[in-house]
C-alpha atoms as an extended CHARMM CRD file, in Angstrom:
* protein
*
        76  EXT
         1         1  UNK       CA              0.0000000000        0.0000000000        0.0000000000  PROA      1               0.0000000000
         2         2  UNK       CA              3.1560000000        2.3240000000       -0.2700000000  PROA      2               0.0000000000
         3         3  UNK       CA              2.6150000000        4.5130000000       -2.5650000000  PROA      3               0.0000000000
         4         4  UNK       CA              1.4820000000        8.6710000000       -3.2730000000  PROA      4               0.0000000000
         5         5  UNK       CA             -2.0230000000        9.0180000000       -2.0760000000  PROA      5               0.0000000000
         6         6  UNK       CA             -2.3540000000       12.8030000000       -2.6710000000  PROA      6               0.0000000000
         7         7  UNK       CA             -0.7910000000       16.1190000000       -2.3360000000  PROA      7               0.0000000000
         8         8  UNK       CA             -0.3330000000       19.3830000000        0.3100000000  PROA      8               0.0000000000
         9         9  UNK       CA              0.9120000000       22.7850000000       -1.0550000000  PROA      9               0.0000000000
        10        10  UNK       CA              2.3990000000       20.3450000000       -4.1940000000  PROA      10              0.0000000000
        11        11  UNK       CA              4.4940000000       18.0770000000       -1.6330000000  PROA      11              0.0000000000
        12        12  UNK       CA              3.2110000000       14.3940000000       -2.2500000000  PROA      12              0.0000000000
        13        13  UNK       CA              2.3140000000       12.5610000000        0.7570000000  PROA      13              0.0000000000
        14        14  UNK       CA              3.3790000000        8.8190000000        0.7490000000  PROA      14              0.0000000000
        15        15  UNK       CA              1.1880000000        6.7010000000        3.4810000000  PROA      15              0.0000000000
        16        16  UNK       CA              3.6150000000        3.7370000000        4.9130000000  PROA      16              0.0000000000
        17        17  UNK       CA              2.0990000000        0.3480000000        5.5360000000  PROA      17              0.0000000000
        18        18  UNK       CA              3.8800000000       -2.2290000000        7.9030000000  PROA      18              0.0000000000
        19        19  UNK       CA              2.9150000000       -5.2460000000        5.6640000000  PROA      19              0.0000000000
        20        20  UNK       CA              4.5230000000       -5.8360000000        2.2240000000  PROA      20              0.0000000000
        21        21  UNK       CA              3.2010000000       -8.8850000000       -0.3460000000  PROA      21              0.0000000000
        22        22  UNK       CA              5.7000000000      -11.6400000000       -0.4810000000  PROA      22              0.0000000000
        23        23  UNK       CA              5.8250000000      -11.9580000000       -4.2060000000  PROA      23              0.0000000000
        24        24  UNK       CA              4.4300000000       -9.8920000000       -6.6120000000  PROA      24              0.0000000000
        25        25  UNK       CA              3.0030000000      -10.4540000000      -10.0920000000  PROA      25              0.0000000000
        26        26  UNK       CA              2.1650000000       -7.7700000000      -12.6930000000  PROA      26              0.0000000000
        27        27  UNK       CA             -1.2560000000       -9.1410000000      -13.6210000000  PROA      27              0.0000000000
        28        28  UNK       CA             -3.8590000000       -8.2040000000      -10.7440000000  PROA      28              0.0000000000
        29        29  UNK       CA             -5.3590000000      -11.8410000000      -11.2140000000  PROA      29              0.0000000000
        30        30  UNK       CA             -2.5640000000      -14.0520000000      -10.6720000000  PROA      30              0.0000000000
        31        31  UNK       CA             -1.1750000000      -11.3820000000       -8.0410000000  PROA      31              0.0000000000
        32        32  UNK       CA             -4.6420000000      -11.8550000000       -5.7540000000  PROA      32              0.0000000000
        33        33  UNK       CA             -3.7030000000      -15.8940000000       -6.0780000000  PROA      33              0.0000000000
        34        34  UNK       CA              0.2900000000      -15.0970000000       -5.0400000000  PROA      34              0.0000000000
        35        35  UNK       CA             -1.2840000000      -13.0930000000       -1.6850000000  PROA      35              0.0000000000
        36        36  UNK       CA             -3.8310000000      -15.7040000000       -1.0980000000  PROA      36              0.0000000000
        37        37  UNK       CA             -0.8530000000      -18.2030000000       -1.1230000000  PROA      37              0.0000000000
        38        38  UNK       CA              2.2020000000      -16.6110000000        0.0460000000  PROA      38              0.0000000000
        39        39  UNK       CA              0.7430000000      -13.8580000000        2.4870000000  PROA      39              0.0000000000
        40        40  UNK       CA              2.4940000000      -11.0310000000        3.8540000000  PROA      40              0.0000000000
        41        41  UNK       CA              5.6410000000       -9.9480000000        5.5990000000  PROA      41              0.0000000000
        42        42  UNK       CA              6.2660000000       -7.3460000000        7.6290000000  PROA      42              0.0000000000
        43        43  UNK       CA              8.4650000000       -4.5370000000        6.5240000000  PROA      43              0.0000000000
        44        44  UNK       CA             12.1160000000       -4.2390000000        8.0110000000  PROA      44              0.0000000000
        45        45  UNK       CA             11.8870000000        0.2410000000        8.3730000000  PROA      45              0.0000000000
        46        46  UNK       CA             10.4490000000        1.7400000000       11.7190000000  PROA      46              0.0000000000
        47        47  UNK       CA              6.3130000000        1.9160000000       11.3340000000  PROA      47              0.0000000000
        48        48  UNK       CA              5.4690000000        5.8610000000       11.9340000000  PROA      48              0.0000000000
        49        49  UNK       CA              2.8540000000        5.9200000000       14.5910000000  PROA      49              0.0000000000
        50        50  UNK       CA             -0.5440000000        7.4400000000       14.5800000000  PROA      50              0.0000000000
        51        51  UNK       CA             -0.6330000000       11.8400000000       14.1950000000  PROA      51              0.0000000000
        52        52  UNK       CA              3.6220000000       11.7260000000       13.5000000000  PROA      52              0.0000000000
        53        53  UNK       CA              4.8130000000       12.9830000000       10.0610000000  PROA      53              0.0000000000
        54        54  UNK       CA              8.0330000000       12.6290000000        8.8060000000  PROA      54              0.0000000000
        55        55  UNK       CA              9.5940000000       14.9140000000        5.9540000000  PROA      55              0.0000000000
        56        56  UNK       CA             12.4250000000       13.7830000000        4.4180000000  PROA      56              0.0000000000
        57        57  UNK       CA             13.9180000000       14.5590000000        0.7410000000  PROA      57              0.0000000000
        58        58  UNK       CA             10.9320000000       16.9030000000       -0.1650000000  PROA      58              0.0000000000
        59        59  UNK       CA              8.2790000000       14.1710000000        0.6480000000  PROA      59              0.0000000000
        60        60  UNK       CA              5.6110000000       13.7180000000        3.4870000000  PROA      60              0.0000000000
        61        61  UNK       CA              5.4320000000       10.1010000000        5.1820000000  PROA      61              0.0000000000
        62        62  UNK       CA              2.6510000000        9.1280000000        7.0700000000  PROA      62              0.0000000000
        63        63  UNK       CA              0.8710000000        6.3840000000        8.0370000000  PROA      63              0.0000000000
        64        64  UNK       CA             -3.3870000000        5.4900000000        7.0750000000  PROA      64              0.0000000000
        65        65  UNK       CA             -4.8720000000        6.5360000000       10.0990000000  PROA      65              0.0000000000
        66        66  UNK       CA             -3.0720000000        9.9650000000       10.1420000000  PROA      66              0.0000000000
        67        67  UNK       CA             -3.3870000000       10.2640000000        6.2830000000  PROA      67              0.0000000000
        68        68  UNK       CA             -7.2260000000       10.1250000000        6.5650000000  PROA      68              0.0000000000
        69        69  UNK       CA             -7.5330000000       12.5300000000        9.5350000000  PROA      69              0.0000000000
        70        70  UNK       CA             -5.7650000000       14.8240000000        7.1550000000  PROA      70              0.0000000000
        71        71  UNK       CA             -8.3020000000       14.2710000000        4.8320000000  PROA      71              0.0000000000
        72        72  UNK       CA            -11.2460000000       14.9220000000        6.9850000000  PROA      72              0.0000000000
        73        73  UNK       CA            -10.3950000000       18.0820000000        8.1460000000  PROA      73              0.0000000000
        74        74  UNK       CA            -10.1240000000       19.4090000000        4.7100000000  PROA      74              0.0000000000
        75        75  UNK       CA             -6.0400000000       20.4490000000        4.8830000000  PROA      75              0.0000000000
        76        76  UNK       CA             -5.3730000000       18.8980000000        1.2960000000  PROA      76              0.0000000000
């Protein structure tokens, strides 16, 4: 679930998930099989707890929870 989930002021915010797929596939059918039969891991980097942001290198990372409070109260 890495990945650029929207902007603020034109600095994209990247939302960091503790679990990574084990193998990955490029075609979204035979990638839902891979998850249903390899599973998860959990990632190696420090998971950034609930209302903490981190800025590093011109980019914002935060976690869901934090991401969507954003949201709600209309910053972005």
């Amino acid at each position: 679930m890495n990945g650029i989930w929207g902007t603020y002021t034109r600095i994209p915010i990247i939302v960091i998930d503790k679990r990574k797929q084990k193998r990955l596939h490029r075609k979204k059918r035979i990638n839902k099989k891979w998850t249903k039969s390899y599973g998860y891991i959990e990632n190696n980097y420090p998971f950034i707890e609930d209302d903490n942001v981190i800025i590093f290198k011109g980019q914002i990372y935060v976690n869901e929870k934090t991401f969507m409070k954003l949201k709600t109260l209309s910053l972005m």
